């Protein structure tokens, strides 16, 4: 016999499936409108509920535009609406992930350039190629951590990739009207890098998590390039990049490979960094087969037409000094440890 609990579970599964398929404002607005219909309340009542809760003000006109698809809401506004509609708290992260996908699709839609930039450039030998002090083992368990092979959450086997030129869409440049960024296509030259091994430690965060750190640059710069070293065994690592709270780019997903180093780079929008000596980078989890790992961030600057290294952020439990100097913070961490890996060919 089918019970009310079974019906609710089936309904929740169907809603999660619908949210997982959302890629545009219209689809998100349709699901929000359906949620509003289920709540069976007036916009005035929703506005009063948010006022009583002391949270963000949910203006009726703003809410109406959001439900009609005329306005893409801020994430905080959407979450306030959902809570006012009494959506179960455990469903809110599914809505937040759907919102993030729509935001990324908006960024991609502003594509204005096809500039080619090399992405998978390994760090120069004098950058961080140094041994870590001995350790009895990794600091914790989790996605990027275990020395054994890690299987992705979705159960898909990892693929060992032959050297290829992979197209990776990353973000750069301001978009005039929306205050977002324009997309630049980066060609990731994934092989063959110098065949060498680098010891490095790092951290990883998962659903609902983020990392944040501050970097120092020459205020006379005209361009800033941010490069992240990652363990490529985890596929689909996707996160948004913000500069002082403003959307600046997206770490686009790469396919899972054998365990080894890759590097990914994004040129930050000059409008967000120009004239600044110091700014804060925030990486926010969107999706992954397991988690989002980070070992070292390299910050390069272009000053007077010449590129140079401006800053290096050594992430990980064996670099507390670097983390403190850069005000590094992480939420929803699920791994911390070290790796002794070679760059993949």
mmCIF file of C-alpha atoms in Angstrom:
data_model
loop_
_atom_site.group_PDB
_atom_site.id
_atom_site.type_symbol
_atom_site.label_atom_id
_atom_site.label_comp_id
_atom_site.label_asym_id
_atom_site.label_seq_id
_atom_site.Cartn_x
_atom_site.Cartn_y
_atom_site.Cartn_z
ATOM 1 C CA UNK A 1 0.000 0.000 0.000
ATOM 2 C CA UNK A 2 1.330 3.445 -0.934
ATOM 3 C CA UNK A 3 1.590 5.786 2.067
ATOM 4 C CA UNK A 4 1.640 9.568 2.353
ATOM 5 C CA UNK A 5 5.318 9.322 3.256
ATOM 6 C CA UNK A 6 5.996 7.366 0.054
ATOM 7 C CA UNK A 7 4.130 9.995 -1.981
ATOM 8 C CA UNK A 8 6.120 12.803 -0.382
ATOM 9 C CA UNK A 9 9.394 11.013 -1.061
ATOM 10 C CA UNK A 10 8.456 10.419 -4.701
ATOM 11 C CA UNK A 11 7.440 14.059 -5.046
ATOM 12 C CA UNK A 12 10.750 15.173 -3.545
ATOM 13 C CA UNK A 13 12.714 12.935 -5.916
ATOM 14 C CA UNK A 14 10.803 14.300 -8.915
ATOM 15 C CA UNK A 15 11.450 17.864 -7.811
ATOM 16 C CA UNK A 16 15.173 17.180 -7.370
ATOM 17 C CA UNK A 17 15.276 15.696 -10.880
ATOM 18 C CA UNK A 18 13.545 18.778 -12.290
ATOM 19 C CA UNK A 19 15.920 21.121 -10.471
ATOM 20 C CA UNK A 20 18.921 19.124 -11.681
ATOM 21 C CA UNK A 21 17.805 19.770 -15.284
ATOM 22 C CA UNK A 22 17.459 23.557 -14.898
ATOM 23 C CA UNK A 23 19.807 25.561 -17.152
ATOM 24 C CA UNK A 24 17.990 28.832 -17.905
ATOM 25 C CA UNK A 25 15.991 31.597 -16.225
ATOM 26 C CA UNK A 26 12.691 30.454 -17.757
ATOM 27 C CA UNK A 27 13.013 26.925 -16.343
ATOM 28 C CA UNK A 28 13.905 28.237 -12.894
ATOM 29 C CA UNK A 29 11.000 30.720 -12.971
ATOM 30 C CA UNK A 30 8.574 27.940 -13.929
ATOM 31 C CA UNK A 31 9.591 25.812 -10.943
ATOM 32 C CA UNK A 32 9.444 28.815 -8.613
ATOM 33 C CA UNK A 33 5.933 29.578 -9.874
ATOM 34 C CA UNK A 34 4.905 25.973 -9.219
ATOM 35 C CA UNK A 35 6.302 26.244 -5.704
ATOM 36 C CA UNK A 36 4.315 29.460 -5.181
ATOM 37 C CA UNK A 37 1.146 27.692 -6.340
ATOM 38 C CA UNK A 38 1.755 24.850 -3.870
ATOM 39 C CA UNK A 39 2.207 27.358 -1.041
ATOM 40 C CA UNK A 40 -1.276 28.769 -1.816
ATOM 41 C CA UNK A 41 -0.566 32.205 -0.306
ATOM 42 C CA UNK A 42 -0.615 35.759 -1.623
ATOM 43 C CA UNK A 43 2.476 37.784 -2.465
ATOM 44 C CA UNK A 44 1.470 40.091 0.366
ATOM 45 C CA UNK A 45 1.559 37.192 2.819
ATOM 46 C CA UNK A 46 5.005 36.141 1.569
ATOM 47 C CA UNK A 47 6.236 39.695 2.056
ATOM 48 C CA UNK A 48 4.853 39.751 5.618
ATOM 49 C CA UNK A 49 6.446 36.385 6.422
ATOM 50 C CA UNK A 50 9.905 37.604 5.425
ATOM 51 C CA UNK A 51 9.414 40.812 7.414
ATOM 52 C CA UNK A 52 8.433 38.833 10.513
ATOM 53 C CA UNK A 53 11.455 36.561 10.148
ATOM 54 C CA UNK A 54 13.741 39.593 10.092
ATOM 55 C CA UNK A 55 15.460 38.428 6.925
ATOM 56 C CA UNK A 56 15.726 39.919 3.453
ATOM 57 C CA UNK A 57 12.720 41.991 2.342
ATOM 58 C CA UNK A 58 10.707 40.165 -0.318
ATOM 59 C CA UNK A 59 9.009 43.016 -2.209
ATOM 60 C CA UNK A 60 5.852 41.992 -4.064
ATOM 61 C CA UNK A 61 6.894 43.634 -7.344
ATOM 62 C CA UNK A 62 10.298 41.947 -7.248
ATOM 63 C CA UNK A 63 8.677 38.620 -6.440
ATOM 64 C CA UNK A 64 6.174 39.031 -9.285
ATOM 65 C CA UNK A 65 8.959 39.758 -11.786
ATOM 66 C CA UNK A 66 10.898 36.725 -10.545
ATOM 67 C CA UNK A 67 7.924 34.378 -10.947
ATOM 68 C CA UNK A 68 7.191 35.727 -14.432
ATOM 69 C CA UNK A 69 10.784 35.205 -15.540
ATOM 70 C CA UNK A 70 11.307 38.933 -16.122
ATOM 71 C CA UNK A 71 14.026 39.151 -13.499
ATOM 72 C CA UNK A 72 16.748 36.725 -12.494
ATOM 73 C CA UNK A 73 16.783 36.864 -8.677
ATOM 74 C CA UNK A 74 19.734 37.162 -6.385
ATOM 75 C CA UNK A 75 20.339 33.866 -4.631
ATOM 76 C CA UNK A 76 19.457 35.331 -1.220
ATOM 77 C CA UNK A 77 16.160 36.624 -2.635
ATOM 78 C CA UNK A 78 15.276 33.216 -4.077
ATOM 79 C CA UNK A 79 16.131 31.434 -0.815
ATOM 80 C CA UNK A 80 14.017 33.917 1.182
ATOM 81 C CA UNK A 81 11.099 33.252 -1.200
ATOM 82 C CA UNK A 82 11.465 29.471 -0.831
ATOM 83 C CA UNK A 83 11.580 29.653 2.956
ATOM 84 C CA UNK A 84 8.544 31.936 2.985
ATOM 85 C CA UNK A 85 6.801 29.256 0.894
ATOM 86 C CA UNK A 86 7.843 26.794 3.623
ATOM 87 C CA UNK A 87 9.995 24.656 1.340
ATOM 88 C CA UNK A 88 11.770 21.977 3.439
ATOM 89 C CA UNK A 89 15.251 23.139 4.408
ATOM 90 C CA UNK A 90 16.856 19.982 3.001
ATOM 91 C CA UNK A 91 15.582 20.931 -0.486
ATOM 92 C CA UNK A 92 17.119 24.419 -0.475
ATOM 93 C CA UNK A 93 20.628 23.259 -1.597
ATOM 94 C CA UNK A 94 19.060 21.713 -4.748
ATOM 95 C CA UNK A 95 17.529 25.104 -5.584
ATOM 96 C CA UNK A 96 20.847 26.848 -4.909
ATOM 97 C CA UNK A 97 22.664 24.521 -7.311
ATOM 98 C CA UNK A 98 20.014 25.157 -9.976
ATOM 99 C CA UNK A 99 20.444 28.905 -9.437
ATOM 100 C CA UNK A 100 24.234 28.590 -9.853
ATOM 101 C CA UNK A 101 23.852 26.723 -13.167
ATOM 102 C CA UNK A 102 21.570 29.453 -14.516
ATOM 103 C CA UNK A 103 24.043 32.112 -13.382
ATOM 104 C CA UNK A 104 26.843 30.315 -15.232
ATOM 105 C CA UNK A 105 24.706 29.984 -18.360
ATOM 106 C CA UNK A 106 24.110 33.751 -18.251
ATOM 107 C CA UNK A 107 27.846 34.315 -18.032
ATOM 108 C CA UNK A 108 28.437 31.996 -20.989
ATOM 109 C CA UNK A 109 25.769 33.834 -23.006
ATOM 110 C CA UNK A 110 27.819 37.037 -22.817
ATOM 111 C CA UNK A 111 30.645 35.530 -24.842
ATOM 112 C CA UNK A 112 32.418 38.293 -26.743
ATOM 113 C CA UNK A 113 35.858 36.940 -27.486
ATOM 114 C CA UNK A 114 37.653 33.808 -28.615
ATOM 115 C CA UNK A 115 41.078 34.719 -27.279
ATOM 116 C CA UNK A 116 43.245 31.655 -26.867
ATOM 117 C CA UNK A 117 45.266 31.322 -23.664
ATOM 118 C CA UNK A 118 47.347 28.365 -22.540
ATOM 119 C CA UNK A 119 45.759 26.848 -19.426
ATOM 120 C CA UNK A 120 47.622 23.749 -18.392
ATOM 121 C CA UNK A 121 51.004 25.418 -17.885
ATOM 122 C CA UNK A 122 52.884 23.672 -15.066
ATOM 123 C CA UNK A 123 54.530 25.937 -12.501
ATOM 124 C CA UNK A 124 58.147 26.844 -13.144
ATOM 125 C CA UNK A 125 60.662 24.641 -11.316
ATOM 126 C CA UNK A 126 61.592 27.368 -8.822
ATOM 127 C CA UNK A 127 58.006 28.048 -7.811
ATOM 128 C CA UNK A 128 56.965 25.288 -5.436
ATOM 129 C CA UNK A 129 58.991 22.230 -6.335
ATOM 130 C CA UNK A 130 60.238 21.443 -2.873
ATOM 131 C CA UNK A 131 59.734 18.443 -0.581
ATOM 132 C CA UNK A 132 57.285 18.591 2.282
ATOM 133 C CA UNK A 133 58.472 17.591 5.731
ATOM 134 C CA UNK A 134 57.709 13.953 6.592
ATOM 135 C CA UNK A 135 54.234 13.157 7.822
ATOM 136 C CA UNK A 136 52.683 9.968 9.152
ATOM 137 C CA UNK A 137 49.857 10.308 6.652
ATOM 138 C CA UNK A 138 47.149 12.455 5.263
ATOM 139 C CA UNK A 139 45.257 14.750 7.618
ATOM 140 C CA UNK A 140 41.833 13.234 7.350
ATOM 141 C CA UNK A 141 39.701 11.149 5.050
ATOM 142 C CA UNK A 142 37.585 12.159 2.133
ATOM 143 C CA UNK A 143 37.217 12.800 -1.553
ATOM 144 C CA UNK A 144 40.647 13.935 -2.693
ATOM 145 C CA UNK A 145 42.421 12.371 0.235
ATOM 146 C CA UNK A 146 42.797 8.640 0.166
ATOM 147 C CA UNK A 147 45.915 7.125 -1.336
ATOM 148 C CA UNK A 148 43.710 4.482 -2.853
ATOM 149 C CA UNK A 149 41.801 5.209 -6.035
ATOM 150 C CA UNK A 150 38.650 7.190 -5.357
ATOM 151 C CA UNK A 151 35.419 6.366 -7.145
ATOM 152 C CA UNK A 152 33.168 9.234 -8.160
ATOM 153 C CA UNK A 153 29.901 9.668 -6.309
ATOM 154 C CA UNK A 154 27.855 9.022 -9.436
ATOM 155 C CA UNK A 155 29.532 5.653 -9.945
ATOM 156 C CA UNK A 156 31.138 6.427 -13.294
ATOM 157 C CA UNK A 157 34.567 4.877 -13.744
ATOM 158 C CA UNK A 158 37.488 7.240 -14.177
ATOM 159 C CA UNK A 159 38.957 7.450 -17.643
ATOM 160 C CA UNK A 160 42.635 7.708 -18.423
ATOM 161 C CA UNK A 161 42.926 10.394 -21.079
ATOM 162 C CA UNK A 162 45.448 10.473 -23.860
ATOM 163 C CA UNK A 163 47.176 13.853 -24.323
ATOM 164 C CA UNK A 164 44.699 16.141 -26.008
ATOM 165 C CA UNK A 165 43.893 19.779 -26.588
ATOM 166 C CA UNK A 166 40.792 20.362 -24.494
ATOM 167 C CA UNK A 167 38.416 23.273 -24.876
ATOM 168 C CA UNK A 168 37.718 24.826 -21.476
ATOM 169 C CA UNK A 169 35.389 27.820 -21.219
ATOM 170 C CA UNK A 170 36.476 30.199 -18.468
ATOM 171 C CA UNK A 171 35.474 33.736 -17.613
ATOM 172 C CA UNK A 172 37.048 37.152 -18.107
ATOM 173 C CA UNK A 173 36.049 40.720 -18.890
ATOM 174 C CA UNK A 174 33.097 42.825 -17.623
ATOM 175 C CA UNK A 175 29.661 42.679 -19.202
ATOM 176 C CA UNK A 176 28.276 46.179 -19.380
ATOM 177 C CA UNK A 177 24.622 45.782 -18.535
ATOM 178 C CA UNK A 178 24.517 42.953 -16.015
ATOM 179 C CA UNK A 179 27.730 43.691 -14.154
ATOM 180 C CA UNK A 180 28.740 40.116 -14.841
ATOM 181 C CA UNK A 181 31.640 38.985 -16.991
ATOM 182 C CA UNK A 182 32.283 38.046 -20.578
ATOM 183 C CA UNK A 183 33.475 34.588 -21.463
ATOM 184 C CA UNK A 184 36.809 33.963 -23.107
ATOM 185 C CA UNK A 185 37.543 30.574 -24.605
ATOM 186 C CA UNK A 186 40.735 29.088 -23.244
ATOM 187 C CA UNK A 187 42.483 26.235 -25.005
ATOM 188 C CA UNK A 188 43.868 23.884 -22.372
ATOM 189 C CA UNK A 189 47.070 22.376 -23.716
ATOM 190 C CA UNK A 190 47.029 19.289 -21.543
ATOM 191 C CA UNK A 191 50.176 17.643 -22.854
ATOM 192 C CA UNK A 192 52.940 17.071 -22.779
ATOM 193 C CA UNK A 193 54.214 19.129 -19.784
ATOM 194 C CA UNK A 194 57.688 18.539 -18.331
ATOM 195 C CA UNK A 195 57.783 15.019 -16.827
ATOM 196 C CA UNK A 196 58.474 15.910 -13.208
ATOM 197 C CA UNK A 197 57.044 15.219 -9.781
ATOM 198 C CA UNK A 198 55.956 17.894 -7.319
ATOM 199 C CA UNK A 199 55.105 17.377 -3.653
ATOM 200 C CA UNK A 200 52.273 19.606 -2.472
ATOM 201 C CA UNK A 201 49.596 19.618 0.190
ATOM 202 C CA UNK A 202 46.066 20.909 -0.148
ATOM 203 C CA UNK A 203 42.446 20.827 0.900
ATOM 204 C CA UNK A 204 39.053 20.003 -0.627
ATOM 205 C CA UNK A 205 35.502 21.149 0.029
ATOM 206 C CA UNK A 206 32.163 19.754 -1.022
ATOM 207 C CA UNK A 207 28.508 20.706 -1.526
ATOM 208 C CA UNK A 208 27.664 24.027 0.096
ATOM 209 C CA UNK A 209 31.334 24.799 0.706
ATOM 210 C CA UNK A 210 33.767 27.466 -0.398
ATOM 211 C CA UNK A 211 37.292 28.767 0.066
ATOM 212 C CA UNK A 212 38.463 32.342 0.406
ATOM 213 C CA UNK A 213 41.851 34.065 0.415
ATOM 214 C CA UNK A 214 43.362 37.507 -0.183
ATOM 215 C CA UNK A 215 46.185 38.234 -2.631
ATOM 216 C CA UNK A 216 48.536 41.170 -3.134
ATOM 217 C CA UNK A 217 49.386 42.610 -6.559
ATOM 218 C CA UNK A 218 50.939 45.706 -8.122
ATOM 219 C CA UNK A 219 48.119 48.286 -8.440
ATOM 220 C CA UNK A 220 49.630 49.320 -11.790
ATOM 221 C CA UNK A 221 48.676 45.966 -13.331
ATOM 222 C CA UNK A 222 46.519 45.792 -16.443
ATOM 223 C CA UNK A 223 45.661 42.090 -16.201
ATOM 224 C CA UNK A 224 45.570 39.374 -13.530
ATOM 225 C CA UNK A 225 45.716 35.632 -14.203
ATOM 226 C CA UNK A 226 44.723 33.167 -11.469
ATOM 227 C CA UNK A 227 46.001 29.583 -11.775
ATOM 228 C CA UNK A 228 44.927 26.647 -9.624
ATOM 229 C CA UNK A 229 46.820 23.390 -9.162
ATOM 230 C CA UNK A 230 44.459 20.429 -8.769
ATOM 231 C CA UNK A 231 44.461 16.650 -8.519
ATOM 232 C CA UNK A 232 42.817 15.536 -11.769
ATOM 233 C CA UNK A 233 41.495 12.234 -10.416
ATOM 234 C CA UNK A 234 38.274 13.981 -9.353
ATOM 235 C CA UNK A 235 36.186 14.828 -12.411
ATOM 236 C CA UNK A 236 33.664 17.578 -12.954
ATOM 237 C CA UNK A 237 35.061 20.037 -10.402
ATOM 238 C CA UNK A 238 33.063 23.242 -10.913
ATOM 239 C CA UNK A 239 33.035 26.408 -8.805
ATOM 240 C CA UNK A 240 32.272 30.075 -9.262
ATOM 241 C CA UNK A 241 35.014 32.669 -8.719
ATOM 242 C CA UNK A 242 34.276 36.001 -7.039
ATOM 243 C CA UNK A 243 36.528 39.033 -6.561
ATOM 244 C CA UNK A 244 35.557 41.036 -3.472
ATOM 245 C CA UNK A 245 32.086 39.507 -3.746
ATOM 246 C CA UNK A 246 31.538 40.203 -7.471
ATOM 247 C CA UNK A 247 31.230 37.276 -9.898
ATOM 248 C CA UNK A 248 34.483 37.060 -11.848
ATOM 249 C CA UNK A 249 34.561 33.650 -13.484
ATOM 250 C CA UNK A 250 33.962 29.924 -13.292
ATOM 251 C CA UNK A 251 36.297 27.001 -12.759
ATOM 252 C CA UNK A 252 34.888 24.849 -15.538
ATOM 253 C CA UNK A 253 34.716 21.046 -15.110
ATOM 254 C CA UNK A 254 37.440 18.781 -16.487
ATOM 255 C CA UNK A 255 36.958 15.031 -17.024
ATOM 256 C CA UNK A 256 38.304 12.595 -14.439
ATOM 257 C CA UNK A 257 41.766 11.228 -15.208
ATOM 258 C CA UNK A 258 44.367 9.137 -13.445
ATOM 259 C CA UNK A 259 45.794 10.714 -10.296
ATOM 260 C CA UNK A 260 48.148 13.560 -11.248
ATOM 261 C CA UNK A 261 48.542 17.332 -11.419
ATOM 262 C CA UNK A 262 46.683 19.634 -13.770
ATOM 263 C CA UNK A 263 46.610 23.420 -13.751
ATOM 264 C CA UNK A 264 43.692 25.606 -14.742
ATOM 265 C CA UNK A 265 43.850 29.367 -15.310
ATOM 266 C CA UNK A 266 41.396 32.217 -15.637
ATOM 267 C CA UNK A 267 42.032 35.863 -16.487
ATOM 268 C CA UNK A 268 40.072 37.987 -14.034
ATOM 269 C CA UNK A 269 37.974 40.926 -15.284
ATOM 270 C CA UNK A 270 40.231 44.035 -15.198
ATOM 271 C CA UNK A 271 37.296 46.136 -14.004
ATOM 272 C CA UNK A 272 37.288 44.161 -10.737
ATOM 273 C CA UNK A 273 41.033 44.328 -10.004
ATOM 274 C CA UNK A 274 42.479 47.415 -11.729
ATOM 275 C CA UNK A 275 44.033 49.864 -9.263
ATOM 276 C CA UNK A 276 43.745 47.430 -6.349
ATOM 277 C CA UNK A 277 46.766 46.386 -4.329
ATOM 278 C CA UNK A 278 44.874 43.679 -2.473
ATOM 279 C CA UNK A 279 41.607 41.847 -3.115
ATOM 280 C CA UNK A 280 39.810 38.710 -1.940
ATOM 281 C CA UNK A 281 39.107 35.636 -4.078
ATOM 282 C CA UNK A 282 36.185 33.351 -3.174
ATOM 283 C CA UNK A 283 35.633 29.951 -4.801
ATOM 284 C CA UNK A 284 32.118 28.552 -4.254
ATOM 285 C CA UNK A 285 31.219 24.919 -4.926
ATOM 286 C CA UNK A 286 28.770 24.254 -7.767
ATOM 287 C CA UNK A 287 29.197 20.572 -8.635
ATOM 288 C CA UNK A 288 31.685 17.704 -8.816
ATOM 289 C CA UNK A 289 31.867 13.926 -8.943
ATOM 290 C CA UNK A 290 33.288 14.098 -5.406
ATOM 291 C CA UNK A 291 34.626 17.453 -4.229
ATOM 292 C CA UNK A 292 36.634 20.537 -5.290
ATOM 293 C CA UNK A 293 40.328 20.287 -4.448
ATOM 294 C CA UNK A 294 42.961 23.022 -4.321
ATOM 295 C CA UNK A 295 46.676 22.793 -3.623
ATOM 296 C CA UNK A 296 48.348 26.003 -4.776
ATOM 297 C CA UNK A 297 47.091 29.202 -6.381
ATOM 298 C CA UNK A 298 49.467 31.241 -8.546
ATOM 299 C CA UNK A 299 48.662 34.903 -9.186
ATOM 300 C CA UNK A 300 50.355 36.421 -12.250
ATOM 301 C CA UNK A 301 50.138 40.083 -13.213
ATOM 302 C CA UNK A 302 50.777 42.040 -16.386
ATOM 303 C CA UNK A 303 52.544 45.347 -15.700
ATOM 304 C CA UNK A 304 53.952 47.447 -18.520
ATOM 305 C CA UNK A 305 53.189 44.665 -20.985
ATOM 306 C CA UNK A 306 55.248 42.089 -19.051
ATOM 307 C CA UNK A 307 53.932 39.128 -17.064
ATOM 308 C CA UNK A 308 55.386 38.348 -13.627
ATOM 309 C CA UNK A 309 54.471 36.366 -10.526
ATOM 310 C CA UNK A 310 52.618 38.619 -8.068
ATOM 311 C CA UNK A 311 51.658 36.180 -5.323
ATOM 312 C CA UNK A 312 51.467 32.482 -4.454
ATOM 313 C CA UNK A 313 48.942 30.963 -2.060
ATOM 314 C CA UNK A 314 50.165 27.619 -0.662
ATOM 315 C CA UNK A 315 47.019 25.873 0.544
ATOM 316 C CA UNK A 316 47.188 22.955 2.951
ATOM 317 C CA UNK A 317 47.897 21.841 6.520
ATOM 318 C CA UNK A 318 51.663 21.982 5.968
ATOM 319 C CA UNK A 319 51.587 25.669 4.998
ATOM 320 C CA UNK A 320 49.889 27.414 7.940
ATOM 321 C CA UNK A 321 52.077 30.482 7.422
ATOM 322 C CA UNK A 322 50.913 30.994 3.840
ATOM 323 C CA UNK A 323 47.284 30.385 4.773
ATOM 324 C CA UNK A 324 47.488 32.906 7.618
ATOM 325 C CA UNK A 325 49.277 35.509 5.489
ATOM 326 C CA UNK A 326 46.574 35.243 2.829
ATOM 327 C CA UNK A 327 43.667 35.040 5.332
ATOM 328 C CA UNK A 328 42.681 31.670 3.899
ATOM 329 C CA UNK A 329 39.331 30.241 5.019
ATOM 330 C CA UNK A 330 37.446 27.110 3.955
ATOM 331 C CA UNK A 331 33.933 25.833 4.688
ATOM 332 C CA UNK A 332 32.530 22.305 4.303
ATOM 333 C CA UNK A 333 36.040 20.866 4.093
ATOM 334 C CA UNK A 334 36.052 17.110 3.570
ATOM 335 C CA UNK A 335 39.777 16.481 3.078
ATOM 336 C CA UNK A 336 43.204 17.885 3.935
ATOM 337 C CA UNK A 337 46.502 16.186 3.160
ATOM 338 C CA UNK A 338 49.463 15.923 0.810
ATOM 339 C CA UNK A 339 50.232 14.465 -2.589
ATOM 340 C CA UNK A 340 53.475 13.593 -4.372
ATOM 341 C CA UNK A 341 52.362 13.570 -8.016
ATOM 342 C CA UNK A 342 53.589 14.122 -11.543
ATOM 343 C CA UNK A 343 52.036 16.458 -14.074
ATOM 344 C CA UNK A 344 49.899 14.421 -16.450
ATOM 345 C CA UNK A 345 50.978 14.085 -20.046
#
